[in-house]
PDB file of C-alpha atoms and ligand atoms in Angstrom:
ATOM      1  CA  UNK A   1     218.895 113.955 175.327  1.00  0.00           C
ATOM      2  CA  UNK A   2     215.316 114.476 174.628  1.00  0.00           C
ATOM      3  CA  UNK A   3     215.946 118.054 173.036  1.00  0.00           C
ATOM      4  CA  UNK A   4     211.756 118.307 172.525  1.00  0.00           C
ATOM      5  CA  UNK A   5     209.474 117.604 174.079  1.00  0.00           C
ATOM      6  CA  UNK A   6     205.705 116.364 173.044  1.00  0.00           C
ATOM      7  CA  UNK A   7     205.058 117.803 169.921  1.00  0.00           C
ATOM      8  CA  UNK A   8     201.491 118.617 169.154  1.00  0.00           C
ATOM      9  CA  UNK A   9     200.465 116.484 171.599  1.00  0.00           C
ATOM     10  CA  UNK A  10     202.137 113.366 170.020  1.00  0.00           C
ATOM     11  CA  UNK A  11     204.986 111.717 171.882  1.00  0.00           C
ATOM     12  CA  UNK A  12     207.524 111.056 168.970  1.00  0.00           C
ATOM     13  CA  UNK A  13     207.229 113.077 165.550  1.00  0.00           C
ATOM     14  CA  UNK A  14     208.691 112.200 162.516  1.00  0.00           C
ATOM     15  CA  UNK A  15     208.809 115.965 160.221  1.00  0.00           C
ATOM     16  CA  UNK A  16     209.871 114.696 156.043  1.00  0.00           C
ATOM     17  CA  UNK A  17     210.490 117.332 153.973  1.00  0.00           C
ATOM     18  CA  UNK A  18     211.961 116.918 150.291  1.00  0.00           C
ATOM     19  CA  UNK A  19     215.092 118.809 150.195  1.00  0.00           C
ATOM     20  CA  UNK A  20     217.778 119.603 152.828  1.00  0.00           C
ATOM     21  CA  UNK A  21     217.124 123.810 152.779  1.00  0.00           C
ATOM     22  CA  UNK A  22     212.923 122.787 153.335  1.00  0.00           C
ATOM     23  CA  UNK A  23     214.960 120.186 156.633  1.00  0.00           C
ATOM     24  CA  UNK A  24     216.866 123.355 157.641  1.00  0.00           C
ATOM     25  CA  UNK A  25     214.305 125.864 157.614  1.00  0.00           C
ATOM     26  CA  UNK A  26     212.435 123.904 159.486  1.00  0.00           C
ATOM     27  CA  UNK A  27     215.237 122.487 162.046  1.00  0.00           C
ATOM     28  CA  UNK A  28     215.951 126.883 162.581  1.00  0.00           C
ATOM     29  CA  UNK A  29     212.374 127.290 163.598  1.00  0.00           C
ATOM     30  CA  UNK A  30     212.128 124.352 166.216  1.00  0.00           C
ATOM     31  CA  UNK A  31     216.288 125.400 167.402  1.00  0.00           C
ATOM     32  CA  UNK A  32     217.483 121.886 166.861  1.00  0.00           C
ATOM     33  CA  UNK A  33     220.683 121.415 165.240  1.00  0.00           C
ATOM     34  CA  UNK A  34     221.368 120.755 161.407  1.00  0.00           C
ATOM     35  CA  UNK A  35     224.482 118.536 161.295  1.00  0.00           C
ATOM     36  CA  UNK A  36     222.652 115.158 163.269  1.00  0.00           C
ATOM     37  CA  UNK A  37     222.243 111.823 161.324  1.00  0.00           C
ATOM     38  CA  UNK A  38     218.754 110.715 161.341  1.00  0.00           C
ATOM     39  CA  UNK A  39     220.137 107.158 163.240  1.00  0.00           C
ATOM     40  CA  UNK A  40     221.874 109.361 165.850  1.00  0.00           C
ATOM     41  CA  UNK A  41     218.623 111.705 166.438  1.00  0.00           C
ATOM     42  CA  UNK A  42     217.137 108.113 167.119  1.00  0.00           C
ATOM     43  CA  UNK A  43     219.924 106.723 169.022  1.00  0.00           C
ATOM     44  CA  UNK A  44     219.832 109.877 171.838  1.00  0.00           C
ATOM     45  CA  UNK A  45     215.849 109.697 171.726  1.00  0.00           C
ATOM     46  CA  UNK A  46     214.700 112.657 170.434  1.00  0.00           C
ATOM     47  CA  UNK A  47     211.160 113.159 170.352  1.00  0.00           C
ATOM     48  CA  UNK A  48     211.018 115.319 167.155  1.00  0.00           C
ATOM     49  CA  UNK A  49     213.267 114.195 164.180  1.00  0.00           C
ATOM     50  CA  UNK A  50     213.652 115.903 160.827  1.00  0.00           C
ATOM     51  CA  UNK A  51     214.298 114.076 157.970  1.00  0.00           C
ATOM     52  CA  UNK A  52     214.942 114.906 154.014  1.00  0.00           C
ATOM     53  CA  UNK A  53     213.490 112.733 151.861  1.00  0.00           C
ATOM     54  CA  UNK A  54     214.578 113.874 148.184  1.00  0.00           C
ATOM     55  CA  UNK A  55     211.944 114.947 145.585  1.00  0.00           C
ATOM     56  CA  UNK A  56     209.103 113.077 144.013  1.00  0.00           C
ATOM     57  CA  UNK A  57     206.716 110.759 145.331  1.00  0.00           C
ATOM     58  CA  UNK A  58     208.723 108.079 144.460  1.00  0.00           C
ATOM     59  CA  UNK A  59     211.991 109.012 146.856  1.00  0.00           C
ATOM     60  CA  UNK A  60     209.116 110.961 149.297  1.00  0.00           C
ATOM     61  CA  UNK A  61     207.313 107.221 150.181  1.00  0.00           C
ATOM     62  CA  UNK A  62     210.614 104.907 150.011  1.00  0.00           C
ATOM     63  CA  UNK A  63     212.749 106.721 152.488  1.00  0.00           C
ATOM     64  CA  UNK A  64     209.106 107.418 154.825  1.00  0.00           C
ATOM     65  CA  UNK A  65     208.915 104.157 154.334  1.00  0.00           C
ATOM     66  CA  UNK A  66     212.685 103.639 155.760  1.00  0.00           C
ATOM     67  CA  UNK A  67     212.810 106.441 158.235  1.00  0.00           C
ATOM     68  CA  UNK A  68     209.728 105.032 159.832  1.00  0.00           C
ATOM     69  CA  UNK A  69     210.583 101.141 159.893  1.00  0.00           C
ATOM     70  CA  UNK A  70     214.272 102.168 161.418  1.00  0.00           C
ATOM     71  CA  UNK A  71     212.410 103.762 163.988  1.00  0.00           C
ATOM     72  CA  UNK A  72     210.702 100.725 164.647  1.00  0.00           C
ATOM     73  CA  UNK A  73     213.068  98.448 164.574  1.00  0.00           C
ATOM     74  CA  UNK A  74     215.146 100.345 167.104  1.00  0.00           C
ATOM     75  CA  UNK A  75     211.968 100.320 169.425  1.00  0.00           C
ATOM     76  CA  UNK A  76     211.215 103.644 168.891  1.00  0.00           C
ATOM     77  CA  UNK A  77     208.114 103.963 166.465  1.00  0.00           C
ATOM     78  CA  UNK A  78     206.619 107.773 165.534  1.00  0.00           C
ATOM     79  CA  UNK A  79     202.886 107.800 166.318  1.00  0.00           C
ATOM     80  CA  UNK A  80     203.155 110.993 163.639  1.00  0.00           C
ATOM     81  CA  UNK A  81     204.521 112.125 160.858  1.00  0.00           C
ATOM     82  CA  UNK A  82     204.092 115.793 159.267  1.00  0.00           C
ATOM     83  CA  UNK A  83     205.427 116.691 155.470  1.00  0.00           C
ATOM     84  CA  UNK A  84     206.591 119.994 155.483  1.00  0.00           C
ATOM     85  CA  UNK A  85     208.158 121.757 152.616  1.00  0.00           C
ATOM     86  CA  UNK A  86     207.659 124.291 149.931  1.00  0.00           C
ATOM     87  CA  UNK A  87     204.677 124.230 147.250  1.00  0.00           C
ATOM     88  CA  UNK A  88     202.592 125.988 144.322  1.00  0.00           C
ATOM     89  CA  UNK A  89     198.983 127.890 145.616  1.00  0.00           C
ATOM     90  CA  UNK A  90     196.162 127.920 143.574  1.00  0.00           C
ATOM     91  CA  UNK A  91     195.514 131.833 142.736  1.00  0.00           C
ATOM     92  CA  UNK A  92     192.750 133.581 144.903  1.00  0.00           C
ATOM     93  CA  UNK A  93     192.581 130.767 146.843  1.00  0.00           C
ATOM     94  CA  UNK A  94     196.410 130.671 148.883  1.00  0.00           C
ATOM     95  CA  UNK A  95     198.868 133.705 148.668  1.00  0.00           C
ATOM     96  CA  UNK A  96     202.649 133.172 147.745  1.00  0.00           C
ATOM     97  CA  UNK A  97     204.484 133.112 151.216  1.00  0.00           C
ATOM     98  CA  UNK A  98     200.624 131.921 152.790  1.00  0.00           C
ATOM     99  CA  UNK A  99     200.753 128.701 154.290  1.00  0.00           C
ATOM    100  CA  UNK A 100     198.344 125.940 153.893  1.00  0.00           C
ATOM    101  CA  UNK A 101     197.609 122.834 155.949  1.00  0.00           C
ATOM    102  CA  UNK A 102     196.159 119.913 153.884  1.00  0.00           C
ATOM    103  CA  UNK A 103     193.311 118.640 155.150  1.00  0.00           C
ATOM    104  CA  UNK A 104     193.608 115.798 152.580  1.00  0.00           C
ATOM    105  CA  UNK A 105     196.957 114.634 150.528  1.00  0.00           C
ATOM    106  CA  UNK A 106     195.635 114.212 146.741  1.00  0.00           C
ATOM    107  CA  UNK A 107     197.421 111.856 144.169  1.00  0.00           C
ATOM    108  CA  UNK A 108     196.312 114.265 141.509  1.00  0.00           C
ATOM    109  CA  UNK A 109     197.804 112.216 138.297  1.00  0.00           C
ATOM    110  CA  UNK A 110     197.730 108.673 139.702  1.00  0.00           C
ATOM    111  CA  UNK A 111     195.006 107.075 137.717  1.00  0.00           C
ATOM    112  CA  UNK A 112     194.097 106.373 133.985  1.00  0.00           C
ATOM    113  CA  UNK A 113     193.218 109.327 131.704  1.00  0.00           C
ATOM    114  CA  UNK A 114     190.002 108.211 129.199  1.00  0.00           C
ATOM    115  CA  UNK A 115     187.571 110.141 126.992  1.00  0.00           C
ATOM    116  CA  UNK A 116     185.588 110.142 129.393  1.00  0.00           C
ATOM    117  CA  UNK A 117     187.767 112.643 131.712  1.00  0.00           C
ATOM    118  CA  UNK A 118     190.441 111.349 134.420  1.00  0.00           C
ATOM    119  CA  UNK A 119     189.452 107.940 136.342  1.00  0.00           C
ATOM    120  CA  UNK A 120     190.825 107.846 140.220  1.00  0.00           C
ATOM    121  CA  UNK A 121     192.158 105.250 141.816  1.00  0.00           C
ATOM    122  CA  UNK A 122     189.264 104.804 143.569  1.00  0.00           C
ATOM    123  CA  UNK A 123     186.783 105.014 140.302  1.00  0.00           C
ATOM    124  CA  UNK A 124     189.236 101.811 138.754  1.00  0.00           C
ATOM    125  CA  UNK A 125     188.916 100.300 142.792  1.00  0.00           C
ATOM    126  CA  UNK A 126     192.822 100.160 143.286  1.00  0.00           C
ATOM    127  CA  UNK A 127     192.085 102.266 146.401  1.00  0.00           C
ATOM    128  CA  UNK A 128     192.288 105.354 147.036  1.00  0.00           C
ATOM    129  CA  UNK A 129     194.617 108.430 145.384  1.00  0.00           C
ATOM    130  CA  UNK A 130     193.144 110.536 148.761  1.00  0.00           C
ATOM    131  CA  UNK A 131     194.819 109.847 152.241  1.00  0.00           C
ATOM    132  CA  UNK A 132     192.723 112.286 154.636  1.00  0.00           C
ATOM    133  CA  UNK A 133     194.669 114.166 156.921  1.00  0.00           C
ATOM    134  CA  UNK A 134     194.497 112.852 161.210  1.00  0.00           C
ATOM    135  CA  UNK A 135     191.916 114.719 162.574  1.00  0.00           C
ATOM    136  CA  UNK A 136     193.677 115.447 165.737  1.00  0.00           C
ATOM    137  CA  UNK A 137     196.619 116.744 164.093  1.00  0.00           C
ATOM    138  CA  UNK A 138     194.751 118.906 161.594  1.00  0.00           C
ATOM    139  CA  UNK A 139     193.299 120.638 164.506  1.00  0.00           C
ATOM    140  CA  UNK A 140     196.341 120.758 166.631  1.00  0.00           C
ATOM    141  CA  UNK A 141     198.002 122.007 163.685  1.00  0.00           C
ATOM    142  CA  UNK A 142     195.443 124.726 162.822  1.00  0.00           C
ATOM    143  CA  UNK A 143     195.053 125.579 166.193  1.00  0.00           C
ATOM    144  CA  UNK A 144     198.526 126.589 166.068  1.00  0.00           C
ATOM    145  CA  UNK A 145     199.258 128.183 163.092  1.00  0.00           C
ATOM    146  CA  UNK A 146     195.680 130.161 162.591  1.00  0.00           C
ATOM    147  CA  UNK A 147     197.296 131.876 159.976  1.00  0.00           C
ATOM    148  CA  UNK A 148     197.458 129.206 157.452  1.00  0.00           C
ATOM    149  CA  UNK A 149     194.860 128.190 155.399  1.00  0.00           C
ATOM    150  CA  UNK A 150     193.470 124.391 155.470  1.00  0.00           C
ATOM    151  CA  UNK A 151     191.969 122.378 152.318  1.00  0.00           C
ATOM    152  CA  UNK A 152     193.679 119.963 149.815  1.00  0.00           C
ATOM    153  CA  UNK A 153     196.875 119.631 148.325  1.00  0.00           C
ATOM    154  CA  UNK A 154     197.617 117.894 145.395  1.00  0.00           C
ATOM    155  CA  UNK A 155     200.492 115.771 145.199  1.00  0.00           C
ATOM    156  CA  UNK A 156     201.841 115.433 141.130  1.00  0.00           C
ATOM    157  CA  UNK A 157     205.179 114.363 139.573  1.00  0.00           C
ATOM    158  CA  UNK A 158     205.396 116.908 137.276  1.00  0.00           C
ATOM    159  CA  UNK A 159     205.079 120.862 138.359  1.00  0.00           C
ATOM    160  CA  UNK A 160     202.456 122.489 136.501  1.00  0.00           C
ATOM    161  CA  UNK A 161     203.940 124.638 134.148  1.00  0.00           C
ATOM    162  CA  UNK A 162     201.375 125.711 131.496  1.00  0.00           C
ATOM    163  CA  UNK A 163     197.730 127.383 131.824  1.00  0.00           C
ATOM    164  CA  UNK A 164     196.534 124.253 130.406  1.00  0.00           C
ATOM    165  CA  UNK A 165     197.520 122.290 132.600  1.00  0.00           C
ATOM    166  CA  UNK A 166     196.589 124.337 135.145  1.00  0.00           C
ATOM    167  CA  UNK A 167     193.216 124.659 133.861  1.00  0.00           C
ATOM    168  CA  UNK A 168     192.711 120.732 134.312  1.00  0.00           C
ATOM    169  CA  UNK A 169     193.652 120.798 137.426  1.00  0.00           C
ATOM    170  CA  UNK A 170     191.144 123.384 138.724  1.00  0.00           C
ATOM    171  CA  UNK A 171     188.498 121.787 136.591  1.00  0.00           C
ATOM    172  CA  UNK A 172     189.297 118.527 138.856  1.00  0.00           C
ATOM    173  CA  UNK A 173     190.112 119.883 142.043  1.00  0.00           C
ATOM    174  CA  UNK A 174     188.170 123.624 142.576  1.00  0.00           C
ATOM    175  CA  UNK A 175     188.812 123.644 146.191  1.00  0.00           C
ATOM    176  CA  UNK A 176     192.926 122.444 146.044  1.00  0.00           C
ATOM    177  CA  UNK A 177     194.574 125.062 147.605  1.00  0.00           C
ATOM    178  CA  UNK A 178     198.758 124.269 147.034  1.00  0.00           C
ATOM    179  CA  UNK A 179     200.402 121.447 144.619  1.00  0.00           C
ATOM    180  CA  UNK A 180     203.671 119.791 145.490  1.00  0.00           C
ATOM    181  CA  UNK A 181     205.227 116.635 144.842  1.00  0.00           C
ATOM    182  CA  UNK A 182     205.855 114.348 148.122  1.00  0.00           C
ATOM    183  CA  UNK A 183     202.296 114.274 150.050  1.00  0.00           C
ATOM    184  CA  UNK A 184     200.715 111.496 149.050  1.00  0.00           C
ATOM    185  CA  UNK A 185     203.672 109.494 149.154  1.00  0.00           C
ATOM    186  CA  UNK A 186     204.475 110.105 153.270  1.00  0.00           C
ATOM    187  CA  UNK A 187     200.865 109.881 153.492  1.00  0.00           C
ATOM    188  CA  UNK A 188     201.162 106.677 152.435  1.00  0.00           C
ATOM    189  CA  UNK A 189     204.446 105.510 154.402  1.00  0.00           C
ATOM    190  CA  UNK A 190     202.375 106.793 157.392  1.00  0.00           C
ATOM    191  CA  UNK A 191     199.277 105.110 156.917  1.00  0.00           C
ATOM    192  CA  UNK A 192     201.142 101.804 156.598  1.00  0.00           C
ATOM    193  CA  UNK A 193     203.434 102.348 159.724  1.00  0.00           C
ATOM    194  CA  UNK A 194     200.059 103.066 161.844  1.00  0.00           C
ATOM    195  CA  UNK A 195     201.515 107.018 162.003  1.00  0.00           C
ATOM    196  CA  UNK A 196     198.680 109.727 161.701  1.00  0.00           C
ATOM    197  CA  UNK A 197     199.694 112.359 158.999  1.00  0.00           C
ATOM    198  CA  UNK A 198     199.223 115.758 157.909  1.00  0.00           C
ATOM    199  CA  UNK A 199     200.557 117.768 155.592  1.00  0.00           C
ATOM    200  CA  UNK A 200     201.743 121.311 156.196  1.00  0.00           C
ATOM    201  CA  UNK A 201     203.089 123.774 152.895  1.00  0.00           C
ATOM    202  CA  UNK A 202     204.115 127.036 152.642  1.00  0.00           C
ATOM    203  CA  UNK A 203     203.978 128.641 149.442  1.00  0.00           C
ATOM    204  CA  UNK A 204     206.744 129.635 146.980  1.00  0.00           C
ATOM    205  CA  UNK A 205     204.938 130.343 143.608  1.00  0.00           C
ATOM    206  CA  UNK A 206     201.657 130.658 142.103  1.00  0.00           C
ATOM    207  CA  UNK A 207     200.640 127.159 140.204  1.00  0.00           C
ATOM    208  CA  UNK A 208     200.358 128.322 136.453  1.00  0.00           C
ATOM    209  CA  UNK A 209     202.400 128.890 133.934  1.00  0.00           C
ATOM    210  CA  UNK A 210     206.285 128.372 134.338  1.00  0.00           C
ATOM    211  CA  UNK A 211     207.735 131.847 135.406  1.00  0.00           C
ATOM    212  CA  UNK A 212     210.745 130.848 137.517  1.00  0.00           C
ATOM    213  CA  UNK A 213     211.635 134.700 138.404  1.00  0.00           C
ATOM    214  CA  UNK A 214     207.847 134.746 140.076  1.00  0.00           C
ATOM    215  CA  UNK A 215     209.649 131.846 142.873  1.00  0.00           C
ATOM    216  CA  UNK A 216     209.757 133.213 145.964  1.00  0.00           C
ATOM    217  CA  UNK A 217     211.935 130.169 147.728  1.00  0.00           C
ATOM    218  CA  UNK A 218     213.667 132.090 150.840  1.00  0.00           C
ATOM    219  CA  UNK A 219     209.886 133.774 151.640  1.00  0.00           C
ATOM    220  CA  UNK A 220     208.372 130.336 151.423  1.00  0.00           C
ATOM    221  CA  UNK A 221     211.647 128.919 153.652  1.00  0.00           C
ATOM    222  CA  UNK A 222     211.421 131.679 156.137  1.00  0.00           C
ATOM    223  CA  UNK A 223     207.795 130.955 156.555  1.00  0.00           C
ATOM    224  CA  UNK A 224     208.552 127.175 156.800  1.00  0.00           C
ATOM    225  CA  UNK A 225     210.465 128.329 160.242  1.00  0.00           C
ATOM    226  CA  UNK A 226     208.193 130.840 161.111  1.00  0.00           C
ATOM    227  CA  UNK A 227     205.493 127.829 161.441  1.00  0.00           C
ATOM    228  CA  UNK A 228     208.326 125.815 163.169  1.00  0.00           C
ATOM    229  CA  UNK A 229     208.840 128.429 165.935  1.00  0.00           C
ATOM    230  CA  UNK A 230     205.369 128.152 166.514  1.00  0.00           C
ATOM    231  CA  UNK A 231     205.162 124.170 166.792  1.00  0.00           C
ATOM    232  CA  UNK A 232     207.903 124.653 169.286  1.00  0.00           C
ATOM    233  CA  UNK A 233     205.882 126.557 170.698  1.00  0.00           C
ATOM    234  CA  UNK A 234     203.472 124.155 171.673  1.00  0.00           C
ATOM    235  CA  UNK A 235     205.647 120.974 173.614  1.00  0.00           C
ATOM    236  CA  UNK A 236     204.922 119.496 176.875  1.00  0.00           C
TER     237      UNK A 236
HETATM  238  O1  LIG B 301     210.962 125.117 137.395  1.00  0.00           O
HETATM  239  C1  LIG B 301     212.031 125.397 137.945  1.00  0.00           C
HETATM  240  O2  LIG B 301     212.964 125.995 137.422  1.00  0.00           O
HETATM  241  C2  LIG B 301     212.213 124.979 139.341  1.00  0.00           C
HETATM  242  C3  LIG B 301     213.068 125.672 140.137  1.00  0.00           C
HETATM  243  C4  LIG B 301     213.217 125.317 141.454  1.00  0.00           C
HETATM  244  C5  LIG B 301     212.519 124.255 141.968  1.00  0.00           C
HETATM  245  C6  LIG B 301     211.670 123.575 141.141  1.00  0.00           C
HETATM  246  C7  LIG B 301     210.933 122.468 141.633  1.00  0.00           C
HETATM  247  O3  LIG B 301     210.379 121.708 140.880  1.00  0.00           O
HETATM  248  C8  LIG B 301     210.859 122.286 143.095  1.00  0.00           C
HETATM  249  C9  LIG B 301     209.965 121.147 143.443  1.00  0.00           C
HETATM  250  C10 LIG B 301     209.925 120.977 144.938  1.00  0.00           C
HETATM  251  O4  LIG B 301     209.211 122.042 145.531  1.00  0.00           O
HETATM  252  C11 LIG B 301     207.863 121.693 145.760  1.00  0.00           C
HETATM  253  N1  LIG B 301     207.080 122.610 144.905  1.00  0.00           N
HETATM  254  C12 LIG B 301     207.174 123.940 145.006  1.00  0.00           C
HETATM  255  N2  LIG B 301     206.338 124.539 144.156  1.00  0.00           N
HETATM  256  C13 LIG B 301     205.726 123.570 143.487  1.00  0.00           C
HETATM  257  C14 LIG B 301     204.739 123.596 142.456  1.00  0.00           C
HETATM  258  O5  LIG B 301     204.262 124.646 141.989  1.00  0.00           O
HETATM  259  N3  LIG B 301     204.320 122.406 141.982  1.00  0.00           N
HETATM  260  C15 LIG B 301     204.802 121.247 142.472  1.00  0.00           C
HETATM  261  N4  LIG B 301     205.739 121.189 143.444  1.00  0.00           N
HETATM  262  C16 LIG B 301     206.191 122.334 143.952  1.00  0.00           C
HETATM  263  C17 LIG B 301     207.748 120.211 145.442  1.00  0.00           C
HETATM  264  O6  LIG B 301     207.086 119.532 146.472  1.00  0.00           O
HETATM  265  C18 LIG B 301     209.187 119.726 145.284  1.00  0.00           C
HETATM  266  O7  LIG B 301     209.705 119.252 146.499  1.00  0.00           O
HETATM  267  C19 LIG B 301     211.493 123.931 139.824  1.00  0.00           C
END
């Protein structure tokens, strides 16, 4: 059973988030079920699948990477993939339960440090640490969800946890509006599976220093399906 139809305007959408509460929330909002295998969402042909990927760039590109050559394989490709989940918001810029669409996925620590000050991926020409958001989908996605803010996220494998470190990062990146730690690593699985990308955050804690009572998980998760109810909104 095709249990949604065209999401965004795309005919098969892959959703990644890192952890299964972020798959849940999200699953609530679009009123899909929570117990399906990813290979039996496949199988019966849905058109939206949600998938957890686990934390980290690392675990966030190899199962992308997986989820998106099974589909493939079994003749059914994505043509999009979203990563939704939880992040950190840059102070005046994104409020904590706000919701941010990233117009571009950042690799903010991939790169060589120097005296100089941090060299990209692009400055050493191994590519790029940027993958730009799908155009399309950005607006489709904005259009929806007018509420959320749209600029860049950073992607990093370690939260930012001191006002040093936060300090850097707003030296680097002024405009970044959220951090998390998958982006750039679907973003990548995408790009090489021909899938256009965006990446869609909703925001649990304010990046600075570590202050783990300041989290505000179930606000950011109930505003993960708040924005699902709306893309569900939006099927043909
Ligand atoms: O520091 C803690 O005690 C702590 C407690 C709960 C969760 C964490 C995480 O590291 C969750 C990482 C997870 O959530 C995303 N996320 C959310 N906020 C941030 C952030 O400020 N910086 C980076 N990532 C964040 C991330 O994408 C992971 O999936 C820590």
């Amino acid at each position: 059973m095709k249990k949604l139809g065209r999401l965004l305007g795309r005919d098969r959408v892959l959703i990644v988030t890192a952890v299964e509460v972020e798959r849940q929330a999200i699953l609530r909002g679009l009123s899909l079920p929570d117990h399906v295998p990813f290979e039996d969402s496949l199988a019966a042909g849905d058109r939206v699948v949600v998938a957890a990927a686990g934390v980290g760039v690392a675990a966030a590109a190899a199962a992308s990477a997986r989820f998106l050559t099974i589909a493939e394989m079994a003749g059914e490709p994505f043509d999009a993939v979203i990563n939704a989940g939880i992040a950190g918001g840059f102070a005046d810029r994104v409020d904590v339960g706000g919701m941010v669409i990233g117009s571009r996925s950042v690799a903010a620590d991939l790169g060589a440090d120097s005296p100089d000050g941090f060299l990209t991926l692009d400055e050493l020409g191994f590519g790029s640490s940027t993958v730009t958001a799908d155009e399309d989908l950005l607006n489709a996605l904005r259009a929806t969800l007018p509420a959320a803010r749209t600029g860049d996220v950073l992607t990093l494998s370690t939260v930012t946890g001191t006002t040093a470190a936060m300090e850097v990062l707003n030296r680097r990146h002024p405009d970044a509006l959220a951090e998390a730690m998958e982006g750039y690593g679907v973003a990548t699985a995408a790009a090489q599976a021909r899938a256009s990308f965006v990446e869609l955050r909703t925001i649990s804690n304010p990046v600075g220093p570590r202050d783990r009572a300041a989290w505000r998980i179930p606000a950011a998760l109930a505003a993960l399906t708040a924005a699902a109810e709306k893309l569900a909104t939006v099927t043909g």
